[in-house]
Short mmCIF file of C-alpha atoms in Angstrom, two decimals:
data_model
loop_
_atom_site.label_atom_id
_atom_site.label_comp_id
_atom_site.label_asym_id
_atom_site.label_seq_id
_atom_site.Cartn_x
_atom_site.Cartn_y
_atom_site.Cartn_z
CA UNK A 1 14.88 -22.56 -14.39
CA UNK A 2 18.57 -22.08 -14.73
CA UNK A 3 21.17 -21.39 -12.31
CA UNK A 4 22.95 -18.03 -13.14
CA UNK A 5 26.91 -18.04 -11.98
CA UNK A 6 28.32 -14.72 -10.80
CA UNK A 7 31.49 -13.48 -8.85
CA UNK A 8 32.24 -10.85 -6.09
CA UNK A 9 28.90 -9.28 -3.85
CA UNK A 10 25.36 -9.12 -5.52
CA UNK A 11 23.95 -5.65 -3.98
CA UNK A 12 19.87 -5.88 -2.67
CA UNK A 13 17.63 -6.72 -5.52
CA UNK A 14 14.67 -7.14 -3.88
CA UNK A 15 12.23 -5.45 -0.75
CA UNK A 16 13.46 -7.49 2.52
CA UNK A 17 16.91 -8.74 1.93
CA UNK A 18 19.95 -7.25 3.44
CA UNK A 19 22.80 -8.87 1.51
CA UNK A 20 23.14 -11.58 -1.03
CA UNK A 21 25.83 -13.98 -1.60
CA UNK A 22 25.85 -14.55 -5.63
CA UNK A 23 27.37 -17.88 -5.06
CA UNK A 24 24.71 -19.40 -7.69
CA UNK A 25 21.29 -17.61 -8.27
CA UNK A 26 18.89 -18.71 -9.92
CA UNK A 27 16.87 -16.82 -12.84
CA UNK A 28 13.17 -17.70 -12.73
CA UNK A 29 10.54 -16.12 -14.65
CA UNK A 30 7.34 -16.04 -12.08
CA UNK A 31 7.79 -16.90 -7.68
CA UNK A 32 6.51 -19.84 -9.09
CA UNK A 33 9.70 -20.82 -10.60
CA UNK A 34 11.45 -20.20 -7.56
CA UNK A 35 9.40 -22.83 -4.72
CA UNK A 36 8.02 -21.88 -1.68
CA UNK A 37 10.83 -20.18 0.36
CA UNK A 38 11.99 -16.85 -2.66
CA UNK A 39 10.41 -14.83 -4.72
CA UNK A 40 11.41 -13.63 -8.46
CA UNK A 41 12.33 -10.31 -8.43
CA UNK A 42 11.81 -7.82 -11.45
CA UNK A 43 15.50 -8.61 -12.41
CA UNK A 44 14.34 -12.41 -12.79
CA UNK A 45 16.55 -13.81 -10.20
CA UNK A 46 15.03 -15.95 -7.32
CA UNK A 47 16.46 -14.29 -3.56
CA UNK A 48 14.69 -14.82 -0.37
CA UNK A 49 10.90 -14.11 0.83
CA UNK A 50 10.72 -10.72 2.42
CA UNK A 51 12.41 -10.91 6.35
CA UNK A 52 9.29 -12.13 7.83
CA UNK A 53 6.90 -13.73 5.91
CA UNK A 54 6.37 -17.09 4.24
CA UNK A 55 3.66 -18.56 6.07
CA UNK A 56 0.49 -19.33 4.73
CA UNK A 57 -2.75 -20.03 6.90
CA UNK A 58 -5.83 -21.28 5.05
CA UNK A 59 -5.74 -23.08 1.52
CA UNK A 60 -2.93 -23.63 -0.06
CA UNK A 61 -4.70 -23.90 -3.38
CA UNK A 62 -3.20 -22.18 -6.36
CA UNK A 63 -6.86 -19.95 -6.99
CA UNK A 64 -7.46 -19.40 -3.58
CA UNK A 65 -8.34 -15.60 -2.63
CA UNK A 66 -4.93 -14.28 -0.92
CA UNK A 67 -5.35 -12.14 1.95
CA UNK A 68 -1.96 -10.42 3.30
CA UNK A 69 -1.97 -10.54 6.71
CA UNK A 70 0.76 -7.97 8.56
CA UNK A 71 0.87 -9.09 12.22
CA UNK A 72 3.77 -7.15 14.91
CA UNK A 73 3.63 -11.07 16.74
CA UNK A 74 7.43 -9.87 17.60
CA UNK A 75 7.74 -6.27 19.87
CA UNK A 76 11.12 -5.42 17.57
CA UNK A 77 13.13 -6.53 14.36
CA UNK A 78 16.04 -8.44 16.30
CA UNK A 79 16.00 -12.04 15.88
CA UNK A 80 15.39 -12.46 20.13
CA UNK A 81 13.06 -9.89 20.34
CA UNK A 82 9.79 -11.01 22.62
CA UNK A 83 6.84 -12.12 21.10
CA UNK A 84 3.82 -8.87 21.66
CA UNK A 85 1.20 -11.71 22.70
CA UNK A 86 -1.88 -9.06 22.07
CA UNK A 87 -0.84 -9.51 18.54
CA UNK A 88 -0.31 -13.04 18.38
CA UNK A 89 -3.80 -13.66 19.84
CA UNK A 90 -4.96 -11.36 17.31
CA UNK A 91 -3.02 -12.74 14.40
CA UNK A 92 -4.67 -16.50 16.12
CA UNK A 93 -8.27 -14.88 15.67
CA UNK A 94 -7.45 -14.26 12.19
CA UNK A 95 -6.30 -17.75 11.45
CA UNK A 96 -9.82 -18.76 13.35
CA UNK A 97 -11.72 -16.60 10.95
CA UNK A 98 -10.19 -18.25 7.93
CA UNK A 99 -10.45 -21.35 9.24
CA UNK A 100 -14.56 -21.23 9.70
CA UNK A 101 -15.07 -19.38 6.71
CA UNK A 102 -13.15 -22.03 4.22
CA UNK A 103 -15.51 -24.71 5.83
CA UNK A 104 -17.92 -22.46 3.64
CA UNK A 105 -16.11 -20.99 0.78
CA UNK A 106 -17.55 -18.34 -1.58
CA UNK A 107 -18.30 -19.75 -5.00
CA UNK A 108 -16.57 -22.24 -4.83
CA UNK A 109 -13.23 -20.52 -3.53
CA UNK A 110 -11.55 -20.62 -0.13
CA UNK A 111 -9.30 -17.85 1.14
CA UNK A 112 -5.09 -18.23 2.12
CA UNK A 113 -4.11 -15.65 4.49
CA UNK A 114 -0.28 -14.28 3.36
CA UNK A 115 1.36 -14.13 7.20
CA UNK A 116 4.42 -11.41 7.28
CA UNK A 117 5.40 -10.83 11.04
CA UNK A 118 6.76 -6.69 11.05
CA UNK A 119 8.15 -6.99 13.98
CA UNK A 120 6.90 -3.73 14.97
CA UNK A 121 9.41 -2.23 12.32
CA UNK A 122 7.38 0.44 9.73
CA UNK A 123 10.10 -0.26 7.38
CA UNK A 124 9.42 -3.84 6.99
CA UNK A 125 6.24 -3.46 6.92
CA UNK A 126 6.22 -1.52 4.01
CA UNK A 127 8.44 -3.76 2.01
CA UNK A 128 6.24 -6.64 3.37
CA UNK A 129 3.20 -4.90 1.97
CA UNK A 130 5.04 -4.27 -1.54
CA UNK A 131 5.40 -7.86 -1.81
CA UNK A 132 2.07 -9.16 -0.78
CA UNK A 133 0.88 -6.61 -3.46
CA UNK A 134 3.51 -6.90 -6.40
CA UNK A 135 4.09 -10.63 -5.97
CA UNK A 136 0.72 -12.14 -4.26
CA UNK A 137 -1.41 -9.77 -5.86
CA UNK A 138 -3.41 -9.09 -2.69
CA UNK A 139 -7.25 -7.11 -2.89
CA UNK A 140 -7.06 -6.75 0.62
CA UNK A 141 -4.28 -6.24 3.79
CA UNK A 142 -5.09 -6.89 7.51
CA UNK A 143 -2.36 -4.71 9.37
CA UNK A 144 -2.35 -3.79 13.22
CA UNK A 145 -1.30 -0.35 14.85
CA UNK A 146 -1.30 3.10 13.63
CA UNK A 147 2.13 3.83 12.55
CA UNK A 148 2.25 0.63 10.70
CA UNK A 149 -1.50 1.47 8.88
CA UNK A 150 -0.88 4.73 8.02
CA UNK A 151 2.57 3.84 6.52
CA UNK A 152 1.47 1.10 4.54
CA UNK A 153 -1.52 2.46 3.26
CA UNK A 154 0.34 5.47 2.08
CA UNK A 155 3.37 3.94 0.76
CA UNK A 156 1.57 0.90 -0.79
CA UNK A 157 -1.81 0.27 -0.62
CA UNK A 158 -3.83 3.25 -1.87
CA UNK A 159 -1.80 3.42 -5.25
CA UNK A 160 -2.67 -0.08 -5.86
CA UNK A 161 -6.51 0.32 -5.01
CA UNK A 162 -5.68 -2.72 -2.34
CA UNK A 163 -7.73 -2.38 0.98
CA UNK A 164 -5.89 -2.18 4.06
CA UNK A 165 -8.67 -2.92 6.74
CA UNK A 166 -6.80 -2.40 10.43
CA UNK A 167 -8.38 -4.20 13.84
CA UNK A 168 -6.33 -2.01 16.02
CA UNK A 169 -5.09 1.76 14.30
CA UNK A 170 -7.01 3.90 16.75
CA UNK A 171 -5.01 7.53 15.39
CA UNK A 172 -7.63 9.99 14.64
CA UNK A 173 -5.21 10.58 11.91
CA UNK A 174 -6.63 7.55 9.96
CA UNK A 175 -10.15 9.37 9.93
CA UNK A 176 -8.60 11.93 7.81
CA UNK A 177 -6.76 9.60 5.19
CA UNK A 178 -6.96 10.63 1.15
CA UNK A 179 -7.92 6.91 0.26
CA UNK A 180 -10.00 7.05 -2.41
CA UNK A 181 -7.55 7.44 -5.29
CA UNK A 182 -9.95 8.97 -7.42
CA UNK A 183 -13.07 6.61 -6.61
CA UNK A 184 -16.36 7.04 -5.23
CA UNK A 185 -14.90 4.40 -2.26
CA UNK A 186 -12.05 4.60 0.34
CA UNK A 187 -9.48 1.38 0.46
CA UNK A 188 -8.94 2.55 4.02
CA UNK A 189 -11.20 0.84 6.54
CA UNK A 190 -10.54 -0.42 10.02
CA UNK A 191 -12.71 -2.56 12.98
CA UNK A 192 -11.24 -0.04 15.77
CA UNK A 193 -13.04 2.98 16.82
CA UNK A 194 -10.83 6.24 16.61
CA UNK A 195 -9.27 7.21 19.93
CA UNK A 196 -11.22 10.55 19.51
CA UNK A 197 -13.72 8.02 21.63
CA UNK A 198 -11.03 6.65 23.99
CA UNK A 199 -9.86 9.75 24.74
CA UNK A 200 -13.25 11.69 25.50
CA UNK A 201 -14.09 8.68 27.80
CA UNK A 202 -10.74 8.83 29.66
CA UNK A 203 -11.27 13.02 30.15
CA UNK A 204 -14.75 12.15 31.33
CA UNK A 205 -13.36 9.68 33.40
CA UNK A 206 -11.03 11.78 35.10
CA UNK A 207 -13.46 14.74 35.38
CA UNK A 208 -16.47 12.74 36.42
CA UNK A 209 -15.62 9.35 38.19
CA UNK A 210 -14.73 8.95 42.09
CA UNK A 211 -12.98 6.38 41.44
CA UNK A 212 -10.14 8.40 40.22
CA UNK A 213 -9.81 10.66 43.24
CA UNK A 214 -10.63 14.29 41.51
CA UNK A 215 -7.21 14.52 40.72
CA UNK A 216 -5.72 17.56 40.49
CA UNK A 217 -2.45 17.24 38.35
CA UNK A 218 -2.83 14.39 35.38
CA UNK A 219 0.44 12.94 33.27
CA UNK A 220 0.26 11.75 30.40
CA UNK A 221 2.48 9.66 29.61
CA UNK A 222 2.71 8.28 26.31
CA UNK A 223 5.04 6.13 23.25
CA UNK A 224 5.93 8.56 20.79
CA UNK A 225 3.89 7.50 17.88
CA UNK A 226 0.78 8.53 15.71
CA UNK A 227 -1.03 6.38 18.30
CA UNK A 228 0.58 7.79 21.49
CA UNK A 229 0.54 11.11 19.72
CA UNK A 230 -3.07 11.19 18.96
CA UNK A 231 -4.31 9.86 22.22
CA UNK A 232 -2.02 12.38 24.13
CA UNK A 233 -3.66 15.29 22.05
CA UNK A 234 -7.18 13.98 22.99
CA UNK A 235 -7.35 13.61 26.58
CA UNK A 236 -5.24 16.58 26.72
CA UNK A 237 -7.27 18.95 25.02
CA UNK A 238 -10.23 17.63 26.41
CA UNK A 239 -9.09 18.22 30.24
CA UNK A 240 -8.12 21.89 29.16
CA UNK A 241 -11.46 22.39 28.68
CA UNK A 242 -13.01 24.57 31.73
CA UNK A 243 -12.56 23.93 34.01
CA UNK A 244 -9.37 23.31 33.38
CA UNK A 245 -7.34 19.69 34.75
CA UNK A 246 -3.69 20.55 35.40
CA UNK A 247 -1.92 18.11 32.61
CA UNK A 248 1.59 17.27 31.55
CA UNK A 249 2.67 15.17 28.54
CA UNK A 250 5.31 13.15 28.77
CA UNK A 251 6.55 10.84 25.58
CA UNK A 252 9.03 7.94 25.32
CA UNK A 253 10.77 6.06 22.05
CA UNK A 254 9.05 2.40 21.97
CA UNK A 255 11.64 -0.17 23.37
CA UNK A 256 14.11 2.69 23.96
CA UNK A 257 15.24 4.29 27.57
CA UNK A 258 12.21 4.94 29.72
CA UNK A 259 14.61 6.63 32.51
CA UNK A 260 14.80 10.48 31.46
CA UNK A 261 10.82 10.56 30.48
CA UNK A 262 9.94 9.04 33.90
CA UNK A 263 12.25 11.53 35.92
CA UNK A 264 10.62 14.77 34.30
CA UNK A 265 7.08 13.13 35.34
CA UNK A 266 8.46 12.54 38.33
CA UNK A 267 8.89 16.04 38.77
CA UNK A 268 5.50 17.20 37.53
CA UNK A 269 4.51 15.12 40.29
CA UNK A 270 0.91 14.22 39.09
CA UNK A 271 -1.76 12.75 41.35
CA UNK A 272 -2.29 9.84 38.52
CA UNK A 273 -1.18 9.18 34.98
CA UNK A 274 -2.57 7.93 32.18
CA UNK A 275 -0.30 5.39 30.49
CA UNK A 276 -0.53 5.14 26.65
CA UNK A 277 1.83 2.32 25.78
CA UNK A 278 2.85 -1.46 24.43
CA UNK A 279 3.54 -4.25 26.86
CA UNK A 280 6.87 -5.05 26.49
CA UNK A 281 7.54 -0.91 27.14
CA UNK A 282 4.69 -0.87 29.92
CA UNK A 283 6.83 -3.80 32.05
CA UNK A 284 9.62 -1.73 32.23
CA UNK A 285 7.85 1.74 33.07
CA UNK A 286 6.05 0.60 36.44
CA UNK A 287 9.07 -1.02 37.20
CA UNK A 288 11.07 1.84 36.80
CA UNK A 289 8.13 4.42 38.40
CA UNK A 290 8.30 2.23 41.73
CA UNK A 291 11.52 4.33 42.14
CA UNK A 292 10.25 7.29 41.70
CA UNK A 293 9.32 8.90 44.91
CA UNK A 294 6.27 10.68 43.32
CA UNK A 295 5.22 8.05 41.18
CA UNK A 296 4.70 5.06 44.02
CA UNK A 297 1.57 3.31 44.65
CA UNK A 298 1.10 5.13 48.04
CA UNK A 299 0.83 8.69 46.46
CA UNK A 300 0.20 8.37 43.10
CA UNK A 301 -2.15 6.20 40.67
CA UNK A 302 -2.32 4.93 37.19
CA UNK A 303 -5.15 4.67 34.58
CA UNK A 304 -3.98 2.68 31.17
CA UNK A 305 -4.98 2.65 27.88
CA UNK A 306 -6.03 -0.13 25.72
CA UNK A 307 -2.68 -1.47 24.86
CA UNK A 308 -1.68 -2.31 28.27
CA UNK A 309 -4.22 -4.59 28.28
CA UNK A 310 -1.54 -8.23 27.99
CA UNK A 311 -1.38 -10.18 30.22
CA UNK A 312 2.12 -10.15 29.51
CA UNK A 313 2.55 -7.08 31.29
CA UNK A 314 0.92 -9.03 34.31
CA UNK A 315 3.94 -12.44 34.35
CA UNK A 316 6.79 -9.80 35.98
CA UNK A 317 6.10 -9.52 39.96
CA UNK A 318 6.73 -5.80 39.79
CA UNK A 319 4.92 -4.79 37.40
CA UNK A 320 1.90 -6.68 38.35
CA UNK A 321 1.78 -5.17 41.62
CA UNK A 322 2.25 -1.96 40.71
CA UNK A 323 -0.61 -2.17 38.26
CA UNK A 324 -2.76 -4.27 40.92
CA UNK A 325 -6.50 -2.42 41.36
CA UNK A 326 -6.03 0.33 38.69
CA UNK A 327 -7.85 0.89 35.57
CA UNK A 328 -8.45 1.02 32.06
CA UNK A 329 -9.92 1.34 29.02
CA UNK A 330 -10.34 -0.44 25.50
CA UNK A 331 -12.75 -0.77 22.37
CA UNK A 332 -15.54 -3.12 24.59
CA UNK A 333 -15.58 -6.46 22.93
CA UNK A 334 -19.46 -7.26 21.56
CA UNK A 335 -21.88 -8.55 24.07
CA UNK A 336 -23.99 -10.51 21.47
CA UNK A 337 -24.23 -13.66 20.18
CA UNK A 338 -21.35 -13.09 18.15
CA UNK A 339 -18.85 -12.43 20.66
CA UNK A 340 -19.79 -15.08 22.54
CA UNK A 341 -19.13 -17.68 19.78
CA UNK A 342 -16.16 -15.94 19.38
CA UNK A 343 -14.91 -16.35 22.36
CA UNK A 344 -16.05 -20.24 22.80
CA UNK A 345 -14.38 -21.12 19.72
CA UNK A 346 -10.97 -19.39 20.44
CA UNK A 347 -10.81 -21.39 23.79
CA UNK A 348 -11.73 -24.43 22.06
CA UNK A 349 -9.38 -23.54 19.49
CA UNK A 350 -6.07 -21.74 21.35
CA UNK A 351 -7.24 -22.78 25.23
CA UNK A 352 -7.31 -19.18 25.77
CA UNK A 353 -9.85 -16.48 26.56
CA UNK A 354 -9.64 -13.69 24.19
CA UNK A 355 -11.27 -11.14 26.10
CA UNK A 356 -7.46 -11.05 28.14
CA UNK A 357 -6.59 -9.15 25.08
CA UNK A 358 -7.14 -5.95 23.50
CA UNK A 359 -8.41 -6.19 19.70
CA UNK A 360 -9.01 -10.10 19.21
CA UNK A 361 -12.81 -9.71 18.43
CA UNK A 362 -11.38 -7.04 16.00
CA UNK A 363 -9.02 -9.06 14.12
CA UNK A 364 -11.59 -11.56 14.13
CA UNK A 365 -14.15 -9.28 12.53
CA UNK A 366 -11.60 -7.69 10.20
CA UNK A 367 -11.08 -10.58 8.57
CA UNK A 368 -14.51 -12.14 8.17
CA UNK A 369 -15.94 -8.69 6.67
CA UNK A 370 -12.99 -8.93 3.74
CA UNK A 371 -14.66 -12.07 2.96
CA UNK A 372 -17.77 -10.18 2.98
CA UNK A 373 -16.45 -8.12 0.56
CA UNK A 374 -14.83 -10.79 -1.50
CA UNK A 375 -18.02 -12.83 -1.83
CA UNK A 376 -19.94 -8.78 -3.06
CA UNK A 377 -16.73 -8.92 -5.52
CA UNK A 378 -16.16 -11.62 -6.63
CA UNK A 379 -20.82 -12.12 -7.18
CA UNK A 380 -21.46 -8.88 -8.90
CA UNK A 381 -18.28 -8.76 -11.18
CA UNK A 382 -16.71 -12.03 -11.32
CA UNK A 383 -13.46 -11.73 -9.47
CA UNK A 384 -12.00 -10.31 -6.27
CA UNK A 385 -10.60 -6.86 -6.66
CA UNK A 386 -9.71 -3.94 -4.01
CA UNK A 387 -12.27 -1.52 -5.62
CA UNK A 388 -14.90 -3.65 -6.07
CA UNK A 389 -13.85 -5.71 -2.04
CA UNK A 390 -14.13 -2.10 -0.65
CA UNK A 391 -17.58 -1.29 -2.52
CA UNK A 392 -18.75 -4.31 -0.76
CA UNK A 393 -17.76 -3.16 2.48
CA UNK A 394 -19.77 -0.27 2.03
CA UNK A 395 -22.65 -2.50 1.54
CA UNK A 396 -22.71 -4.66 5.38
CA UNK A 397 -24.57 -2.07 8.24
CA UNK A 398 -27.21 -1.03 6.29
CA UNK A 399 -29.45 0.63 8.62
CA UNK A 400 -32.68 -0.24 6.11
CA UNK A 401 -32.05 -4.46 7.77
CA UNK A 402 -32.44 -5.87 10.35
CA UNK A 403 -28.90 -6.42 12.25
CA UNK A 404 -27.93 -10.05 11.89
CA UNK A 405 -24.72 -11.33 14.18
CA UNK A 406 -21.85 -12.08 12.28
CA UNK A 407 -20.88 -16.06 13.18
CA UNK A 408 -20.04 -18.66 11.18
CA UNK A 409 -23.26 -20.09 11.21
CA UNK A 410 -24.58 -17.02 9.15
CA UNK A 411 -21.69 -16.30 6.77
CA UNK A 412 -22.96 -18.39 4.05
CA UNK A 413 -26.40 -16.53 3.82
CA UNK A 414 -25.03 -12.95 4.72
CA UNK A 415 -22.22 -13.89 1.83
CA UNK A 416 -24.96 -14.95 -0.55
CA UNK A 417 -26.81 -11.54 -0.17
CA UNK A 418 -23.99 -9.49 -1.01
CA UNK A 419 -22.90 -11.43 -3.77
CA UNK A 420 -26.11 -10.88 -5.26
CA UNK A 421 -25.72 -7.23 -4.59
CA UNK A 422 -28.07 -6.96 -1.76
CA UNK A 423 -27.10 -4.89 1.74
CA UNK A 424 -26.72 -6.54 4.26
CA UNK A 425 -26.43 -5.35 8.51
CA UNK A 426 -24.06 -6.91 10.39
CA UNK A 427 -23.00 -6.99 14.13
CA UNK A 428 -19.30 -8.71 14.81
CA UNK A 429 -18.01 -10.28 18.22
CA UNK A 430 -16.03 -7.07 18.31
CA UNK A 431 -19.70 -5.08 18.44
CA UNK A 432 -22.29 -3.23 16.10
CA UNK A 433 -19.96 -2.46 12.78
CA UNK A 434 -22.40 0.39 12.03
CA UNK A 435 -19.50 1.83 9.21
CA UNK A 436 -19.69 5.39 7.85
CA UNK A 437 -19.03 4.26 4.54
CA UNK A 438 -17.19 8.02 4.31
CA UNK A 439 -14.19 6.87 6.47
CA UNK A 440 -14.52 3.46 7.01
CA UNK A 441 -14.61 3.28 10.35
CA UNK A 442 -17.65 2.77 12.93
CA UNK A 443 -18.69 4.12 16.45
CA UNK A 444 -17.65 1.37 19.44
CA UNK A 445 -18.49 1.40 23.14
CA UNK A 446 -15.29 1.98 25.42
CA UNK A 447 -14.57 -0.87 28.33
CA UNK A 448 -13.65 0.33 31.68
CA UNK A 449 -11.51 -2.61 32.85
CA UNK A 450 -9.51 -3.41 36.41
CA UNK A 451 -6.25 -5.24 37.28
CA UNK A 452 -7.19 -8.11 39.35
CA UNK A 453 -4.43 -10.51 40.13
CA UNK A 454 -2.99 -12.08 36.96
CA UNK A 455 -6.06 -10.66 34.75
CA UNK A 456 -8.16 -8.27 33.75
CA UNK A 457 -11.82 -7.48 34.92
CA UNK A 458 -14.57 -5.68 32.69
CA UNK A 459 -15.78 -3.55 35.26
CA UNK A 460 -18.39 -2.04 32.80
CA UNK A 461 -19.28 -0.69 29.00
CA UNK A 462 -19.41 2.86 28.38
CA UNK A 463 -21.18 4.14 25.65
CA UNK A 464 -19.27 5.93 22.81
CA UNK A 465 -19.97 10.05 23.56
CA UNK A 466 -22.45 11.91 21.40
CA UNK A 467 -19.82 14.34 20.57
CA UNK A 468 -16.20 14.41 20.40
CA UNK A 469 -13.31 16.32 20.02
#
């Protein structure tokens, strides 16, 4: 490797850099050329990783399997942003996952998971995802959210037959992704039930449940998203269904002003609201609401979707009293064996309890069943690939076996059967991953939870409906 001299300002050569100095760059011919902090670029020049990423959980060998792992652990781009601790638990129950299964391995080969923090930014995400693919030559992405999934699947993954596998894009839009790219498979899977599910249990909720009063008039109130967007359209068309709930949607820009949003539900003066939105934007909507005459705890109530559940919405005062006694849903986290040896060895691990956040058991399970499908891959045709990593997803809940629970005491045998072609039927700590090999996604029970001083209670499990919308 040489160092190549230039004058003046170098403009962006590569996904993830803003500007360059060309004080002394050096020319390279693979990233391996350029150590562990740059990448080589198609213009052979070493510049920095991708804003982001650079950490690497798992082996560090040079043939281990490489799994890209994009994780919002920051709410927003800006270097001070907070961290989203739903995602860093979830991004911890990853590293967990790799962790047991290279104790294993899968003939003979352990796994590195390819960390890139988005910081809730699509944008970076994308370029994140271009890298993991073009430079670490990824089968398989774990991403989070459903802006972020649908974007990088889109823009990146599909084209390069690379799986993204989601533990927390709930969009109905997902259901309806092209993903196949000409194959008999879709690269588009995810450990997340749609929010067609959440949002017929929240309409029945409303419609059925004395605990929610009857009410009358029902806000939504919701980020502006594909997620917000899709869960907004759901409960919405559901309680115009006859007989018809009075309901008003209401949406917001994620980490923008709240204010102008809040005073027009103010106005529609609802009896309760359901609130479809992140932590960090959460904090600063019931603290804002208590202002609102027709939004206060004494006249009004709250029911909140699945990614209110942080307990980081629970550390400000306001906010955690304003939430205090009301409800709401998530994907239910399994009730098996699984789960529960899930959940021991996160504490054991982290010295926290997962089930304080949404999507852990998901992340958890997202990445074990990639190694499923690496260990199908890389038996039947002698490498890991995306086509071949997604045909073995098709192959783990058939309904011919007998369900087995998905721990780390049965990886090596459920990896064995796959890799020797055989179907296997697996249920996760996040639940019974009974796919439909069509869309890649499966059914999941909804949890009713409760605010109950600084946590959150499981109040019960409601089965996903028979029908939805």
């Amino acid at each position: 490797m040489r160092a190549l001299w230039m004058t003046g300002v170098l403009s962006v050569l590569a996904s993830g850099c803003s500007f360059i100095s060309a004080a002394g760059l050096d020319e390279c011919e693979t990233s391996a050329d350029c150590g562990s902090d740059r990448v080589c670029t198609p213009e052979k020049l070493c510049l920095p990783l991708p804003v982001g990423c650079g950490t690497v959980y798992g082996s560090q060998s040079r043939d281990a399997i490489p799994i890209g792992g994009l994780f919002p652990v920051h709410s927003g781009p800006a270097v001070d942003a907070p961290i989203d601790e739903s995602d860093e638990q979830a991004l911890n129950a990853a590293v967990l996952a790799v962790e047991q299964i290279n104790q294993r391995s899968i003939g003979g080969k352990q796994f590195a998971l390819y960390f890139c923090d988005t910081g809730n930014d699509v944008g970076r995400a994308q370029r994140q995802a271009e890298w993991l693919v073009k430079e670490k030559k990824v089968p398989a992405m774990i991403t989070a959210g459903s802006s972020q999934t649908l974007t990088v699947a889109q823009s990146v993954a599909i084209a390069a037959n690379v799986v993204t596998m989601s533990y927390s894009a709930t969009s109905p839009e997902v259901t309806d992704l092209p993903d196949k790219n000409g194959g008999q498979v879709g690269f588009v899977w995810r450990t997340s039930a749609s929010d067609a599910i959440q949002g017929s249990v929240i309409a029945n909720l409303l419609r059925t449940d004395a605990r929610f009063g009857a009410p009358k008039r029902v806000g939504i109130f919701y980020v502006n998203d594909p997620y917000g967007q899709g869960l907004f359209n759901i409960v919405s068309e559901r309680l115009d269904m006859a007989p018809k709930v009075d309901n008003e949607g209401d949406s917001y820009t994620r980490q923008g002003d709240v204010k102008a949003a809040l005073d027009t539900l103010n106005q529609f003066d609802p009896d309760l609201t359901v609130l479809v939105g992140f932590a960090s934007d959460v904090t600063n909507i019931l603290t804002e609401a208590a202002t609102r005459p027709n939004l206060q705890r004494s006249v009004h109530k709250w029911l909140f979707s699945d990614s209110v559940k942080d307990v980081a919405v629970l550390a400000n005062g306001t906010a955690s009293a304003q939430a205090q006694g009301f409800y709401g849903t998530a994907p239910a986290q399994g009730t098996g064996q699984a789960f529960r040896a899930f959940q021991s060895s996160f504490k054991d691990r982290f010295n926290k309890d997962p089930s304080a956040y949404a999507y852990t058991s998901n992340a958890y399970d997202a990445m074990y069943l990639l190694a499923l499908g690496a260990a199908y891959s890389q038996g039947t045709s002698g490498a890991v690939t995306g086509p071949k990593l997604a045909e073995g997803l098709t192959k783990v809940s058939s309904a011919t076996n007998n369900p087995i629970q998905l721990t780390s005491s049965s990886f090596t045998s459920l990896a064995a059967e796959l890799a020797a072609g055989r179907s296997v039927n697996v249920d996760g700590a996040s639940g019974a991953l009974d796919f439909n090999n069509d869309t890649g996604e499966a059914p999941a029970p909804v949890e009713l939870w409760q605010v109950v001083g600084n946590n959150f209670a499981t109040i019960e499990t409601i089965p996903a409906p028979k029908t939805t919308p």
